[in-house]
mmCIF file of C-alpha atoms in Angstrom:
data_model
loop_
_atom_site.group_PDB
_atom_site.id
_atom_site.type_symbol
_atom_site.label_atom_id
_atom_site.label_comp_id
_atom_site.label_asym_id
_atom_site.label_seq_id
_atom_site.Cartn_x
_atom_site.Cartn_y
_atom_site.Cartn_z
ATOM 1 C CA MET A 529 0.000 0.000 0.000
ATOM 2 C CA ASN A 530 1.539 3.329 -1.047
ATOM 3 C CA ASN A 531 1.112 6.681 0.709
ATOM 4 C CA PHE A 532 -1.735 7.787 -1.553
ATOM 5 C CA ASP A 533 -3.806 4.713 -0.658
ATOM 6 C CA LYS A 534 -3.089 5.246 3.039
ATOM 7 C CA PHE A 535 -4.300 8.832 2.787
ATOM 8 C CA ASN A 536 -7.464 7.846 0.919
ATOM 9 C CA SER A 537 -8.297 5.063 3.382
ATOM 10 C CA GLN A 538 -7.802 7.393 6.349
ATOM 11 C CA PHE A 539 -9.946 10.067 4.725
ATOM 12 C CA TYR A 540 -12.660 7.518 3.972
ATOM 13 C CA TYR A 541 -12.521 6.235 7.552
ATOM 14 C CA TYR A 542 -12.935 9.717 9.039
ATOM 15 C CA GLU A 543 -15.764 10.563 6.677
ATOM 16 C CA THR A 544 -17.746 7.419 7.524
ATOM 17 C CA GLN A 545 -16.924 7.172 11.216
ATOM 18 C CA GLY A 546 -20.123 8.796 12.523
ATOM 19 C CA CYS A 547 -22.527 7.308 9.955
ATOM 20 C CA ALA A 548 -24.884 4.400 10.221
ATOM 21 C CA PRO A 549 -23.465 1.139 8.841
ATOM 22 C CA ASN A 550 -25.647 1.071 5.706
ATOM 23 C CA ALA A 551 -25.853 4.822 5.080
ATOM 24 C CA PRO A 552 -24.642 5.943 1.634
ATOM 25 C CA VAL A 553 -21.423 7.921 1.608
ATOM 26 C CA TYR A 554 -21.466 11.002 -0.581
ATOM 27 C CA GLN A 555 -18.182 12.198 -1.930
ATOM 28 C CA LYS A 556 -17.667 15.738 -3.110
ATOM 29 C CA GLU A 557 -16.990 16.060 -6.820
ATOM 30 C CA ARG A 558 -14.867 18.727 -8.347
ATOM 31 C CA ALA A 559 -15.898 19.600 -11.853
ATOM 32 C CA PHE A 560 -13.490 22.393 -12.684
ATOM 33 C CA GLY A 561 -11.711 20.518 -15.510
ATOM 34 C CA PHE A 562 -12.969 21.687 -18.878
ATOM 35 C CA GLY A 563 -14.638 24.814 -17.517
ATOM 36 C CA LEU A 564 -11.433 26.106 -15.982
ATOM 37 C CA VAL A 565 -9.358 25.250 -19.042
ATOM 38 C CA SER A 566 -11.851 26.932 -21.377
ATOM 39 C CA MET A 567 -11.773 30.107 -19.274
ATOM 40 C CA VAL A 568 -7.961 30.201 -19.225
ATOM 41 C CA VAL A 569 -7.735 29.555 -22.982
ATOM 42 C CA GLY A 570 -10.369 32.265 -23.553
ATOM 43 C CA ILE A 571 -8.327 34.780 -21.547
ATOM 44 C CA ILE A 572 -5.153 33.879 -23.440
ATOM 45 C CA SER A 573 -6.950 34.145 -26.793
ATOM 46 C CA LEU A 574 -8.242 37.592 -25.879
ATOM 47 C CA LEU A 575 -4.735 38.687 -24.885
ATOM 48 C CA PHE A 576 -3.319 37.515 -28.219
ATOM 49 C CA CYS A 577 -6.003 39.329 -30.180
ATOM 50 C CA THR A 578 -4.194 42.574 -31.036
ATOM 51 C CA ARG A 579 -3.429 44.305 -34.306
ATOM 52 C CA LEU A 580 0.213 43.201 -34.230
ATOM 53 C CA ASN A 581 -0.709 39.560 -33.656
ATOM 54 C CA ILE A 582 -3.286 39.679 -36.454
ATOM 55 C CA LEU A 583 -0.475 40.781 -38.792
ATOM 56 C CA THR A 584 2.156 38.307 -37.600
ATOM 57 C CA ILE A 585 0.221 35.196 -36.540
ATOM 58 C CA PRO A 586 -3.334 35.738 -37.790
ATOM 59 C CA TYR A 587 -4.823 32.320 -37.034
ATOM 60 C CA PHE A 588 -3.497 31.883 -33.482
ATOM 61 C CA PRO A 589 -6.260 33.889 -31.717
ATOM 62 C CA ILE A 590 -8.873 32.188 -33.897
ATOM 63 C CA VAL A 591 -7.612 28.725 -32.945
ATOM 64 C CA LEU A 592 -7.478 29.652 -29.250
ATOM 65 C CA GLY A 593 -10.977 31.163 -29.353
ATOM 66 C CA LEU A 594 -12.352 28.093 -31.093
ATOM 67 C CA THR A 595 -10.626 25.875 -28.520
ATOM 68 C CA ALA A 596 -12.227 27.859 -25.680
ATOM 69 C CA ILE A 597 -15.665 27.493 -27.273
ATOM 70 C CA VAL A 598 -15.262 23.741 -27.854
ATOM 71 C CA LEU A 599 -14.019 23.136 -24.299
ATOM 72 C CA SER A 600 -16.969 25.122 -22.931
ATOM 73 C CA ILE A 601 -19.423 23.014 -24.911
ATOM 74 C CA ILE A 602 -17.731 19.831 -23.676
ATOM 75 C CA SER A 603 -18.022 21.128 -20.114
ATOM 76 C CA PHE A 604 -21.733 21.889 -20.634
ATOM 77 C CA ARG A 605 -22.379 18.408 -21.995
ATOM 78 C CA LYS A 606 -20.309 16.575 -19.396
ATOM 79 C CA ARG A 607 -21.684 18.142 -16.214
ATOM 80 C CA PRO A 608 -24.568 20.529 -16.841
ATOM 81 C CA LYS A 609 -25.100 21.617 -13.224
ATOM 82 C CA ALA A 610 -21.555 21.567 -11.882
ATOM 83 C CA PHE A 611 -19.700 24.315 -10.054
ATOM 84 C CA GLY A 612 -17.369 24.842 -13.024
ATOM 85 C CA MET A 613 -20.319 25.971 -15.150
ATOM 86 C CA ILE A 614 -19.589 29.644 -14.454
ATOM 87 C CA MET A 615 -16.045 29.208 -15.717
ATOM 88 C CA ALA A 616 -17.340 27.393 -18.795
ATOM 89 C CA ILE A 617 -19.723 30.275 -19.515
ATOM 90 C CA ALA A 618 -16.830 32.721 -19.092
ATOM 91 C CA GLY A 619 -14.729 30.671 -21.528
ATOM 92 C CA LEU A 620 -17.573 30.632 -24.049
ATOM 93 C CA VAL A 621 -18.101 34.385 -23.804
ATOM 94 C CA LEU A 622 -14.370 35.112 -24.076
ATOM 95 C CA GLY A 623 -14.086 32.838 -27.121
ATOM 96 C CA LEU A 624 -16.983 34.610 -28.823
ATOM 97 C CA ILE A 625 -15.530 38.038 -27.969
ATOM 98 C CA THR A 626 -12.239 36.897 -29.487
ATOM 99 C CA PHE A 627 -13.982 35.916 -32.715
ATOM 100 C CA ALA A 628 -15.757 39.268 -32.931
ATOM 101 C CA LYS A 629 -12.555 41.166 -32.189
ATOM 102 C CA VAL A 630 -10.586 39.178 -34.787
ATOM 103 C CA ILE A 631 -13.187 39.976 -37.447
ATOM 104 C CA ILE A 632 -13.074 43.694 -36.599
ATOM 105 C CA LEU A 633 -9.282 43.822 -36.450
ATOM 106 C CA TRP A 634 -8.901 41.781 -39.622
ATOM 107 C CA ASP A 635 -11.065 44.268 -41.489
ATOM 108 C CA GLN A 636 -9.003 47.172 -40.111
ATOM 109 C CA VAL A 637 -5.712 45.502 -40.999
ATOM 110 C CA ARG A 638 -6.885 44.716 -44.544
ATOM 111 C CA SER A 639 -7.956 48.325 -45.076
ATOM 112 C CA MET A 640 -4.499 49.530 -43.897
ATOM 113 C CA LEU A 641 -2.674 47.300 -46.405
#
């Protein structure tokens, strides 16, 4: 038995110590996964969405924004009422803002050239 198993068995013992013998044990679930990642990718995509980046690496903010949107949708489908839902909504909104900003900046950059 390694240290991780010892920790889990101790935690399980302390959680069930005061319960009835046949009572169900509820474990807390953390559902930050895709929601948190979509929010972080959305923030990064918005930071990379500038006029200089549109000229040098034009598809990078688009790919990051699309990734944020896809990860948000996966988070919605996987756990619709989880705590990470707010972060998934933030990632979706930031991805959509990135798309709108890229379209506006792309039009401005094309008119400058």
